[in-house]
Amino acid sequence: MRWMRLAVMVGLACAPLQRPAAQTAPAAKPAPGLADILATSPTSEWETLDPARTLYLDLGNNRRVIMYLAPFAAPSTVANILTFAREKYWDGLAVVRSQDNYVVQWGDPNGDTPQAKSLGSVAPKLAAEFDRPISNDPAFFPLASRDAYATSVGFWNGFAAARDVSGKRQWLTHCYGAVGVGRGETADSGNGQELYIVNGHSPRHLDRNVTVVGRVVMGMEHLSSLPRGTGPLGFYDQPEQRTTIVKIRLASELPVTERLSLERLRIPSATFAAVLKNRRERKDGWYLHSPGAVDLCNTPLPVRIKKQ
Amino acid sequence: MRWMRLAVMVGLACAPLQRPAAQTAPAAKPAPGLADILATSPTSEWETLDPARTLYLDLGNNRRVIMYLAPFAAPSTVANILTFAREKYWDGLAVVRSQDNYVVQWGDPNGDTPQAKSLGSVAPKLAAEFDRPISNDPAFFPLASRDAYATSVGFWNGFAAARDVSGKRQWLTHCYGAVGVGRGETADSGNGQELYIVNGHSPRHLDRNVTVVGRVVMGMEHLSSLPRGTGPLGFYDQPEQRTTIVKIRLASELPVTERLSLERLRIPSATFAAVLKNRRERKDGWYLHSPGAVDLCNTPLPVRIKKQ
């Protein structure tokens, strides 16, 4: 069961079928699919997720969402987020917004009112971290793909990213599952207290307008399936529609018995090259037309539970 | 309330906010936003949706999903779908699959078993309608945007589409909310009995691999928020997890009192040009960085309830 959930998590192959796979007629043996490629990948091509960068969002009823943070892309904002988690700021707050084909967002329902929860010891204002100077430390791996929004796209330390080569800036992109920082009208108004997750077609027009701090690596379905809010911008207009946050914790602050040991595929690696080839060619069975391309936000970034 | 629901339906502006809009400080008057552009658009730039191409999916509990079909793109398959609807084939069947960041799909849970529901008078096999010869009847309006999967993209009779100019073929694309036809291993195995809807980042690699027959124009949130299936490919592995289809009907076969009168923005039109400009520039308030682009599947295709 865990492995099936992995398949969902990384958005594997998965054709729209006339019938469940088990009921289709056996076909001639196809080229290896993504699951085969990952299953035969050497252990050395996987790296353990750092528990000090891994955030667990607990929505109750066994709904756990796991995010991996990107301090290299947004050091000050991620530092704030770590502090919010350590000081248990979000515990008891709520998912306040779920807008179809856009974002799901949490924070303090009492927002700017006198009843707002104290921000504790975090920095209440931060300079924006929408983008960074171009750098290959950590590595940027280019993806050969035409992109509507940027002249260069790829993977920056394993996260989907884009570059403005002439302007010498790079940034994490708003792909499905990206974790961004809600803000007000000014650039410095996003301190990390309200985070949102992309739940639809990747809204890349948000790139460089907000700070992206990471991505969901497991449990996305618990956020994406929440009822959509019927207020403006998908905010819940009835308090009882909100989902309460039981707690948000850093994995490193949880007992080992409550953590999952996760690993991600290294980029670059021979296996990742095979993943890209597979996605572009789609010679693994059901496909009749080879797409010949894979776009940035359709590229799988595999994460799995470590084999013991 | 209806107009707010419209906003959700067409995926309007909608920044990830630090606070609900009502609580943010007033700003200098921005350039007109999408809502302003649509509200001041002349009536002549809108066309009524044809009730004979409009499909109502009723999931009970006031959950109604409205789809607009594209017979010009897939005439035989759409003809089958109209027959399925007229003969009430889908009534009592179910949503059998909900795969995160991919598709939600309905059909006969008994599939290929002896208990399968009769297909009635439809054609059980159809030649594939994955793409069509390039034609400007009806009109194809090109979108100036780099696209990973096709050398030319735009809007074909108001639907998101792409072209292979050298191969002289065009097709409807798998954008969020697209309605596609499930099939088995062979091209002719999709007769329309199982339809799926894109519920995540647009899986454009499915283009030309399945027949796209239309798109959701209202009520998408009732499909996208369904719990994800925990079986392979997001199929529900427990029958009780499925959502029963109360009925699927053509609007033209419903009493007028049970229909919504809908209209869509014409493409091309002066208003649609203003919509594209607005999306590319984003000078309407919250945005600090102009994206300078809008991709095919992020382009709003406005549909609204007709003013009486």
PDB file of C-alpha atoms in Angstrom, chain A residues 3-257:
ATOM      1  CA  TRP A   3       4.290   1.894  -2.588  1.00  0.00           C
ATOM      2  CA  MET A   4       1.003   2.586  -4.283  1.00  0.00           C
ATOM      3  CA  ARG A   5       0.779   5.802  -2.346  1.00  0.00           C
ATOM      4  CA  LEU A   6       4.242   6.659  -3.561  1.00  0.00           C
ATOM      5  CA  ALA A   7       2.957   6.291  -7.115  1.00  0.00           C
ATOM      6  CA  VAL A   8       0.292   8.876  -6.436  1.00  0.00           C
ATOM      7  CA  MET A   9       2.758  11.122  -4.682  1.00  0.00           C
ATOM      8  CA  VAL A  10       5.150  11.513  -7.548  1.00  0.00           C
ATOM      9  CA  GLY A  11       2.458  11.597 -10.207  1.00  0.00           C
ATOM     10  CA  LEU A  12       3.484   8.469 -12.050  1.00  0.00           C
ATOM     11  CA  ALA A  13       2.510   7.477 -15.586  1.00  0.00           C
ATOM     12  CA  CYS A  14      -1.131   6.677 -15.256  1.00  0.00           C
ATOM     13  CA  ALA A  15      -3.244   6.794 -18.361  1.00  0.00           C
ATOM     14  CA  PRO A  16      -6.933   7.649 -18.339  1.00  0.00           C
ATOM     15  CA  LEU A  17      -8.143   4.120 -18.719  1.00  0.00           C
ATOM     16  CA  GLN A  18     -11.274   2.659 -20.112  1.00  0.00           C
ATOM     17  CA  ARG A  19     -10.887  -0.038 -17.433  1.00  0.00           C
ATOM     18  CA  PRO A  20      -8.766  -0.513 -14.333  1.00  0.00           C
ATOM     19  CA  ALA A  21      -5.355  -1.770 -15.350  1.00  0.00           C
ATOM     20  CA  ALA A  22      -5.952  -5.179 -13.850  1.00  0.00           C
ATOM     21  CA  GLN A  23      -8.756  -5.764 -16.307  1.00  0.00           C
ATOM     22  CA  THR A  24      -7.009  -4.767 -19.512  1.00  0.00           C
ATOM     23  CA  ALA A  25      -5.709  -7.468 -21.829  1.00  0.00           C
ATOM     24  CA  PRO A  26      -2.019  -8.306 -21.484  1.00  0.00           C
ATOM     25  CA  ALA A  27       0.073  -6.428 -24.036  1.00  0.00           C
ATOM     26  CA  ALA A  28       3.480  -7.101 -25.528  1.00  0.00           C
ATOM     27  CA  LYS A  29       6.177  -6.235 -23.016  1.00  0.00           C
ATOM     28  CA  PRO A  30       6.638  -2.451 -23.184  1.00  0.00           C
ATOM     29  CA  ALA A  31       9.752  -0.410 -22.521  1.00  0.00           C
ATOM     30  CA  PRO A  32      10.449   0.078 -18.797  1.00  0.00           C
ATOM     31  CA  GLY A  33       7.978   2.433 -17.169  1.00  0.00           C
ATOM     32  CA  LEU A  34       8.754   4.963 -14.487  1.00  0.00           C
ATOM     33  CA  ALA A  35       8.116   2.520 -11.658  1.00  0.00           C
ATOM     34  CA  ASP A  36      10.603   0.057 -13.177  1.00  0.00           C
ATOM     35  CA  ILE A  37      13.194   2.779 -13.666  1.00  0.00           C
ATOM     36  CA  LEU A  38      12.943   3.864 -10.049  1.00  0.00           C
ATOM     37  CA  ALA A  39      12.848   0.328  -8.670  1.00  0.00           C
ATOM     38  CA  THR A  40      16.110  -0.607 -10.385  1.00  0.00           C
ATOM     39  CA  SER A  41      17.906   2.643  -9.574  1.00  0.00           C
ATOM     40  CA  PRO A  42      21.080   2.287  -7.455  1.00  0.00           C
ATOM     41  CA  THR A  43      20.782   3.401  -3.850  1.00  0.00           C
ATOM     42  CA  SER A  44      23.675   5.809  -4.383  1.00  0.00           C
ATOM     43  CA  GLU A  45      21.436   7.934  -6.624  1.00  0.00           C
ATOM     44  CA  TRP A  46      19.076   8.706  -3.746  1.00  0.00           C
ATOM     45  CA  GLU A  47      19.669  11.105  -0.881  1.00  0.00           C
ATOM     46  CA  THR A  48      17.954  11.219   2.472  1.00  0.00           C
ATOM     47  CA  LEU A  49      15.739  14.212   3.137  1.00  0.00           C
ATOM     48  CA  ASP A  50      17.163  16.385   5.885  1.00  0.00           C
ATOM     49  CA  PRO A  51      14.758  16.205   8.868  1.00  0.00           C
ATOM     50  CA  ALA A  52      15.748  19.756   9.831  1.00  0.00           C
ATOM     51  CA  ARG A  53      14.229  20.954   6.530  1.00  0.00           C
ATOM     52  CA  THR A  54      11.193  18.679   6.577  1.00  0.00           C
ATOM     53  CA  LEU A  55       7.876  20.016   7.832  1.00  0.00           C
ATOM     54  CA  TYR A  56       4.980  17.805   8.949  1.00  0.00           C
ATOM     55  CA  LEU A  57       1.493  19.324   8.773  1.00  0.00           C
ATOM     56  CA  ASP A  58      -1.018  17.300  10.790  1.00  0.00           C
ATOM     57  CA  LEU A  59      -4.685  17.901   9.909  1.00  0.00           C
ATOM     58  CA  GLY A  60      -6.059  15.142  12.133  1.00  0.00           C
ATOM     59  CA  ASN A  61      -7.761  11.892  11.067  1.00  0.00           C
ATOM     60  CA  ASN A  62      -4.440  10.549   9.793  1.00  0.00           C
ATOM     61  CA  ARG A  63      -4.081  13.402   7.324  1.00  0.00           C
ATOM     62  CA  ARG A  64      -0.405  14.229   7.256  1.00  0.00           C
ATOM     63  CA  VAL A  65       1.193  16.486   4.661  1.00  0.00           C
ATOM     64  CA  ILE A  66       4.994  16.496   4.357  1.00  0.00           C
ATOM     65  CA  MET A  67       6.868  19.453   2.896  1.00  0.00           C
ATOM     66  CA  TYR A  68      10.533  19.825   2.036  1.00  0.00           C
ATOM     67  CA  LEU A  69      11.946  23.304   2.521  1.00  0.00           C
ATOM     68  CA  ALA A  70      14.472  25.117   0.350  1.00  0.00           C
ATOM     69  CA  PRO A  71      16.582  27.338   2.626  1.00  0.00           C
ATOM     70  CA  PHE A  72      19.089  27.900  -0.195  1.00  0.00           C
ATOM     71  CA  ALA A  73      16.357  29.766  -2.126  1.00  0.00           C
ATOM     72  CA  ALA A  74      14.864  31.762   0.739  1.00  0.00           C
ATOM     73  CA  PRO A  75      17.132  31.636   3.797  1.00  0.00           C
ATOM     74  CA  SER A  76      15.475  34.316   5.927  1.00  0.00           C
ATOM     75  CA  THR A  77      11.929  33.189   5.217  1.00  0.00           C
ATOM     76  CA  VAL A  78      12.747  29.553   5.877  1.00  0.00           C
ATOM     77  CA  ALA A  79      14.423  30.606   9.134  1.00  0.00           C
ATOM     78  CA  ASN A  80      11.156  32.291  10.123  1.00  0.00           C
ATOM     79  CA  ILE A  81       9.201  29.168   9.211  1.00  0.00           C
ATOM     80  CA  LEU A  82      11.473  27.002  11.342  1.00  0.00           C
ATOM     81  CA  THR A  83      10.856  29.368  14.252  1.00  0.00           C
ATOM     82  CA  PHE A  84       7.085  29.330  13.718  1.00  0.00           C
ATOM     83  CA  ALA A  85       7.198  25.522  13.784  1.00  0.00           C
ATOM     84  CA  ARG A  86       9.437  25.336  16.873  1.00  0.00           C
ATOM     85  CA  GLU A  87       7.247  27.797  18.734  1.00  0.00           C
ATOM     86  CA  LYS A  88       4.087  25.908  17.661  1.00  0.00           C
ATOM     87  CA  TYR A  89       2.633  29.056  16.157  1.00  0.00           C
ATOM     88  CA  TRP A  90       0.331  27.225  13.717  1.00  0.00           C
ATOM     89  CA  ASP A  91      -1.099  24.703  16.194  1.00  0.00           C
ATOM     90  CA  GLY A  92      -4.832  25.326  16.452  1.00  0.00           C
ATOM     91  CA  LEU A  93      -4.909  27.748  13.514  1.00  0.00           C
ATOM     92  CA  ALA A  94      -6.624  26.660  10.294  1.00  0.00           C
ATOM     93  CA  VAL A  95      -6.749  26.195   6.563  1.00  0.00           C
ATOM     94  CA  VAL A  96      -8.571  29.412   5.736  1.00  0.00           C
ATOM     95  CA  ARG A  97      -8.705  29.273   1.938  1.00  0.00           C
ATOM     96  CA  SER A  98      -9.123  26.698  -0.812  1.00  0.00           C
ATOM     97  CA  GLN A  99      -9.498  28.214  -4.257  1.00  0.00           C
ATOM     98  CA  ASP A 100     -10.096  25.842  -7.124  1.00  0.00           C
ATOM     99  CA  ASN A 101      -7.260  25.556  -9.628  1.00  0.00           C
ATOM    100  CA  TYR A 102      -5.114  27.937  -7.638  1.00  0.00           C
ATOM    101  CA  VAL A 103      -4.038  27.612  -4.008  1.00  0.00           C
ATOM    102  CA  VAL A 104      -4.953  26.265  -0.593  1.00  0.00           C
ATOM    103  CA  GLN A 105      -3.692  28.450   2.238  1.00  0.00           C
ATOM    104  CA  TRP A 106      -3.468  28.416   6.007  1.00  0.00           C
ATOM    105  CA  GLY A 107      -2.948  30.962   8.702  1.00  0.00           C
ATOM    106  CA  ASP A 108      -4.619  32.781  11.539  1.00  0.00           C
ATOM    107  CA  PRO A 109      -8.359  33.178  10.923  1.00  0.00           C
ATOM    108  CA  ASN A 110      -8.250  36.247  13.153  1.00  0.00           C
ATOM    109  CA  GLY A 111      -5.636  37.814  10.904  1.00  0.00           C
ATOM    110  CA  ASP A 112      -5.162  41.500  11.602  1.00  0.00           C
ATOM    111  CA  THR A 113      -7.729  41.665  14.388  1.00  0.00           C
ATOM    112  CA  PRO A 114      -6.879  42.316  18.058  1.00  0.00           C
ATOM    113  CA  GLN A 115      -7.493  38.582  18.586  1.00  0.00           C
ATOM    114  CA  ALA A 116      -4.606  37.641  16.281  1.00  0.00           C
ATOM    115  CA  LYS A 117      -2.232  35.093  17.735  1.00  0.00           C
ATOM    116  CA  SER A 118       1.180  36.404  18.781  1.00  0.00           C
ATOM    117  CA  LEU A 119       3.899  35.832  16.204  1.00  0.00           C
ATOM    118  CA  GLY A 120       6.316  34.887  18.967  1.00  0.00           C
ATOM    119  CA  SER A 121       9.967  35.556  18.330  1.00  0.00           C
ATOM    120  CA  VAL A 122       9.932  35.566  14.506  1.00  0.00           C
ATOM    121  CA  ALA A 123      10.826  38.579  12.411  1.00  0.00           C
ATOM    122  CA  PRO A 124       7.448  40.205  11.634  1.00  0.00           C
ATOM    123  CA  LYS A 125       8.806  41.808   8.463  1.00  0.00           C
ATOM    124  CA  LEU A 126      11.325  40.349   6.056  1.00  0.00           C
ATOM    125  CA  ALA A 127      12.924  41.600   2.877  1.00  0.00           C
ATOM    126  CA  ALA A 128      11.415  39.692  -0.043  1.00  0.00           C
ATOM    127  CA  GLU A 129      13.193  36.561  -1.289  1.00  0.00           C
ATOM    128  CA  PHE A 130      11.364  36.282  -4.590  1.00  0.00           C
ATOM    129  CA  ASP A 131      14.536  35.415  -6.477  1.00  0.00           C
ATOM    130  CA  ARG A 132      18.328  35.142  -6.006  1.00  0.00           C
ATOM    131  CA  PRO A 133      21.444  35.877  -8.022  1.00  0.00           C
ATOM    132  CA  ILE A 134      22.274  33.153 -10.522  1.00  0.00           C
ATOM    133  CA  SER A 135      24.577  30.621  -8.940  1.00  0.00           C
ATOM    134  CA  ASN A 136      25.533  26.988  -9.359  1.00  0.00           C
ATOM    135  CA  ASP A 137      26.061  26.453  -5.676  1.00  0.00           C
ATOM    136  CA  PRO A 138      23.919  24.479  -5.107  1.00  0.00           C
ATOM    137  CA  ALA A 139      23.700  23.041  -8.599  1.00  0.00           C
ATOM    138  CA  PHE A 140      21.214  24.119 -11.260  1.00  0.00           C
ATOM    139  CA  PHE A 141      20.401  21.385 -13.779  1.00  0.00           C
ATOM    140  CA  PRO A 142      18.861  22.765 -16.977  1.00  0.00           C
ATOM    141  CA  LEU A 143      15.794  21.161 -18.547  1.00  0.00           C
ATOM    142  CA  ALA A 144      15.628  21.357 -22.330  1.00  0.00           C
ATOM    143  CA  SER A 145      12.032  22.539 -22.633  1.00  0.00           C
ATOM    144  CA  ARG A 146      10.273  25.549 -24.100  1.00  0.00           C
ATOM    145  CA  ASP A 147       8.692  27.524 -21.274  1.00  0.00           C
ATOM    146  CA  ALA A 148       6.116  30.304 -21.571  1.00  0.00           C
ATOM    147  CA  TYR A 149       7.404  32.278 -18.598  1.00  0.00           C
ATOM    148  CA  ALA A 150      11.184  31.949 -18.526  1.00  0.00           C
ATOM    149  CA  THR A 151      13.965  31.605 -21.045  1.00  0.00           C
ATOM    150  CA  SER A 152      15.657  28.918 -18.949  1.00  0.00           C
ATOM    151  CA  VAL A 153      14.133  26.318 -16.639  1.00  0.00           C
ATOM    152  CA  GLY A 154      15.473  23.371 -14.716  1.00  0.00           C
ATOM    153  CA  PHE A 155      16.119  22.015 -11.247  1.00  0.00           C
ATOM    154  CA  TRP A 156      17.875  23.925  -8.551  1.00  0.00           C
ATOM    155  CA  ASN A 157      19.114  21.610  -5.833  1.00  0.00           C
ATOM    156  CA  GLY A 158      16.312  19.234  -6.786  1.00  0.00           C
ATOM    157  CA  PHE A 159      13.512  21.811  -6.934  1.00  0.00           C
ATOM    158  CA  ALA A 160      11.774  23.091 -10.077  1.00  0.00           C
ATOM    159  CA  ALA A 161      13.231  26.487 -10.908  1.00  0.00           C
ATOM    160  CA  ALA A 162      13.735  29.074 -13.610  1.00  0.00           C
ATOM    161  CA  ARG A 163      16.359  31.607 -14.620  1.00  0.00           C
ATOM    162  CA  ASP A 164      16.553  34.994 -16.216  1.00  0.00           C
ATOM    163  CA  VAL A 165      19.996  34.615 -17.693  1.00  0.00           C
ATOM    164  CA  SER A 166      20.397  38.216 -18.883  1.00  0.00           C
ATOM    165  CA  GLY A 167      19.060  39.603 -15.590  1.00  0.00           C
ATOM    166  CA  LYS A 168      21.199  37.059 -13.680  1.00  0.00           C
ATOM    167  CA  ARG A 169      18.426  35.929 -11.303  1.00  0.00           C
ATOM    168  CA  GLN A 170      16.952  32.531 -10.515  1.00  0.00           C
ATOM    169  CA  TRP A 171      13.932  31.416  -8.496  1.00  0.00           C
ATOM    170  CA  LEU A 172      11.820  28.454  -7.482  1.00  0.00           C
ATOM    171  CA  THR A 173       8.748  28.073  -9.687  1.00  0.00           C
ATOM    172  CA  HIS A 174       5.061  27.692  -8.870  1.00  0.00           C
ATOM    173  CA  CYS A 175       4.552  24.091  -9.901  1.00  0.00           C
ATOM    174  CA  TYR A 176       1.762  21.919  -8.501  1.00  0.00           C
ATOM    175  CA  GLY A 177       2.528  21.325  -4.812  1.00  0.00           C
ATOM    176  CA  ALA A 178       4.857  24.325  -4.457  1.00  0.00           C
ATOM    177  CA  VAL A 179       4.796  25.997  -1.028  1.00  0.00           C
ATOM    178  CA  GLY A 180       4.624  29.785  -1.175  1.00  0.00           C
ATOM    179  CA  VAL A 181       4.454  32.615   1.310  1.00  0.00           C
ATOM    180  CA  GLY A 182       1.280  34.699   1.404  1.00  0.00           C
ATOM    181  CA  ARG A 183       1.881  38.427   1.472  1.00  0.00           C
ATOM    182  CA  GLY A 184       0.011  41.730   1.410  1.00  0.00           C
ATOM    183  CA  GLU A 185       0.547  44.629  -0.977  1.00  0.00           C
ATOM    184  CA  THR A 186       4.218  45.198  -0.267  1.00  0.00           C
ATOM    185  CA  ALA A 187       7.197  42.965  -1.000  1.00  0.00           C
ATOM    186  CA  ASP A 188       8.262  42.796   2.643  1.00  0.00           C
ATOM    187  CA  SER A 189       4.868  41.766   3.973  1.00  0.00           C
ATOM    188  CA  GLY A 190       5.293  38.002   3.730  1.00  0.00           C
ATOM    189  CA  ASN A 191       6.918  36.690   6.889  1.00  0.00           C
ATOM    190  CA  GLY A 192       5.901  33.029   6.514  1.00  0.00           C
ATOM    191  CA  GLN A 193       2.982  32.985   8.913  1.00  0.00           C
ATOM    192  CA  GLU A 194       0.540  32.221   6.054  1.00  0.00           C
ATOM    193  CA  LEU A 195       1.683  29.566   3.619  1.00  0.00           C
ATOM    194  CA  TYR A 196      -0.118  28.403   0.515  1.00  0.00           C
ATOM    195  CA  ILE A 197       0.185  25.348  -1.720  1.00  0.00           C
ATOM    196  CA  VAL A 198      -0.503  25.265  -5.465  1.00  0.00           C
ATOM    197  CA  ASN A 199      -3.488  22.937  -6.111  1.00  0.00           C
ATOM    198  CA  GLY A 200      -4.091  23.288  -9.862  1.00  0.00           C
ATOM    199  CA  HIS A 201      -2.471  24.170 -13.146  1.00  0.00           C
ATOM    200  CA  SER A 202       0.834  25.729 -12.185  1.00  0.00           C
ATOM    201  CA  PRO A 203       0.284  29.514 -11.750  1.00  0.00           C
ATOM    202  CA  ARG A 204       3.669  30.548 -12.999  1.00  0.00           C
ATOM    203  CA  HIS A 205       2.624  34.206 -13.141  1.00  0.00           C
ATOM    204  CA  LEU A 206       3.156  34.145  -9.368  1.00  0.00           C
ATOM    205  CA  ASP A 207       6.861  33.446  -9.892  1.00  0.00           C
ATOM    206  CA  ARG A 208       8.995  36.320  -8.568  1.00  0.00           C
ATOM    207  CA  ASN A 209       5.918  37.854  -6.963  1.00  0.00           C
ATOM    208  CA  VAL A 210       6.037  35.747  -3.852  1.00  0.00           C
ATOM    209  CA  THR A 211       8.674  33.775  -2.020  1.00  0.00           C
ATOM    210  CA  VAL A 212       8.587  30.041  -2.736  1.00  0.00           C
ATOM    211  CA  VAL A 213      10.002  28.100   0.205  1.00  0.00           C
ATOM    212  CA  GLY A 214       9.607  24.444  -0.731  1.00  0.00           C
ATOM    213  CA  ARG A 215       7.254  21.794  -2.008  1.00  0.00           C
ATOM    214  CA  VAL A 216       4.919  19.082  -0.803  1.00  0.00           C
ATOM    215  CA  VAL A 217       6.541  15.657  -1.080  1.00  0.00           C
ATOM    216  CA  MET A 218       3.790  13.520   0.449  1.00  0.00           C
ATOM    217  CA  GLY A 219       0.129  13.801   1.421  1.00  0.00           C
ATOM    218  CA  MET A 220      -0.786  16.490  -1.110  1.00  0.00           C
ATOM    219  CA  GLU A 221      -4.172  14.804  -1.553  1.00  0.00           C
ATOM    220  CA  HIS A 222      -5.201  15.903   1.946  1.00  0.00           C
ATOM    221  CA  LEU A 223      -4.915  19.535   0.873  1.00  0.00           C
ATOM    222  CA  SER A 224      -6.061  19.297  -2.738  1.00  0.00           C
ATOM    223  CA  SER A 225      -9.288  17.492  -1.856  1.00  0.00           C
ATOM    224  CA  LEU A 226     -10.450  20.026   0.713  1.00  0.00           C
ATOM    225  CA  PRO A 227     -13.802  21.632  -0.149  1.00  0.00           C
ATOM    226  CA  ARG A 228     -13.376  24.859  -2.064  1.00  0.00           C
ATOM    227  CA  GLY A 229     -14.200  28.037  -0.172  1.00  0.00           C
ATOM    228  CA  THR A 230     -17.213  29.969  -1.432  1.00  0.00           C
ATOM    229  CA  GLY A 231     -16.011  33.410  -0.341  1.00  0.00           C
ATOM    230  CA  PRO A 232     -13.928  35.786  -2.456  1.00  0.00           C
ATOM    231  CA  LEU A 233     -10.618  34.218  -3.573  1.00  0.00           C
ATOM    232  CA  GLY A 234     -11.746  30.881  -2.177  1.00  0.00           C
ATOM    233  CA  PHE A 235     -11.622  31.972   1.462  1.00  0.00           C
ATOM    234  CA  TYR A 236     -14.039  30.032   3.631  1.00  0.00           C
ATOM    235  CA  ASP A 237     -16.892  32.372   4.459  1.00  0.00           C
ATOM    236  CA  GLN A 238     -18.171  30.148   7.246  1.00  0.00           C
ATOM    237  CA  PRO A 239     -15.775  29.459  10.129  1.00  0.00           C
ATOM    238  CA  GLU A 240     -17.030  25.865  10.393  1.00  0.00           C
ATOM    239  CA  GLN A 241     -15.810  25.171   6.843  1.00  0.00           C
ATOM    240  CA  ARG A 242     -12.196  25.628   7.900  1.00  0.00           C
ATOM    241  CA  THR A 243      -9.943  22.687   8.661  1.00  0.00           C
ATOM    242  CA  THR A 244      -8.118  23.037  11.949  1.00  0.00           C
ATOM    243  CA  ILE A 245      -4.373  22.503  11.990  1.00  0.00           C
ATOM    244  CA  VAL A 246      -3.594  20.028  14.745  1.00  0.00           C
ATOM    245  CA  LYS A 247       0.095  20.816  14.568  1.00  0.00           C
ATOM    246  CA  ILE A 248       3.008  21.660  12.305  1.00  0.00           C
ATOM    247  CA  ARG A 249       6.401  20.300  13.330  1.00  0.00           C
ATOM    248  CA  LEU A 250       9.865  19.929  11.968  1.00  0.00           C
ATOM    249  CA  ALA A 251      10.696  16.264  11.448  1.00  0.00           C
ATOM    250  CA  SER A 252      13.890  16.810  13.451  1.00  0.00           C
ATOM    251  CA  GLU A 253      11.815  17.759  16.483  1.00  0.00           C
ATOM    252  CA  LEU A 254       9.608  14.666  16.326  1.00  0.00           C
ATOM    253  CA  PRO A 255      10.513  11.382  17.983  1.00  0.00           C
ATOM    254  CA  VAL A 256      12.126   9.073  15.405  1.00  0.00           C
ATOM    255  CA  THR A 257       9.187   6.692  15.782  1.00  0.00           C
TER     256      THR A 257
END
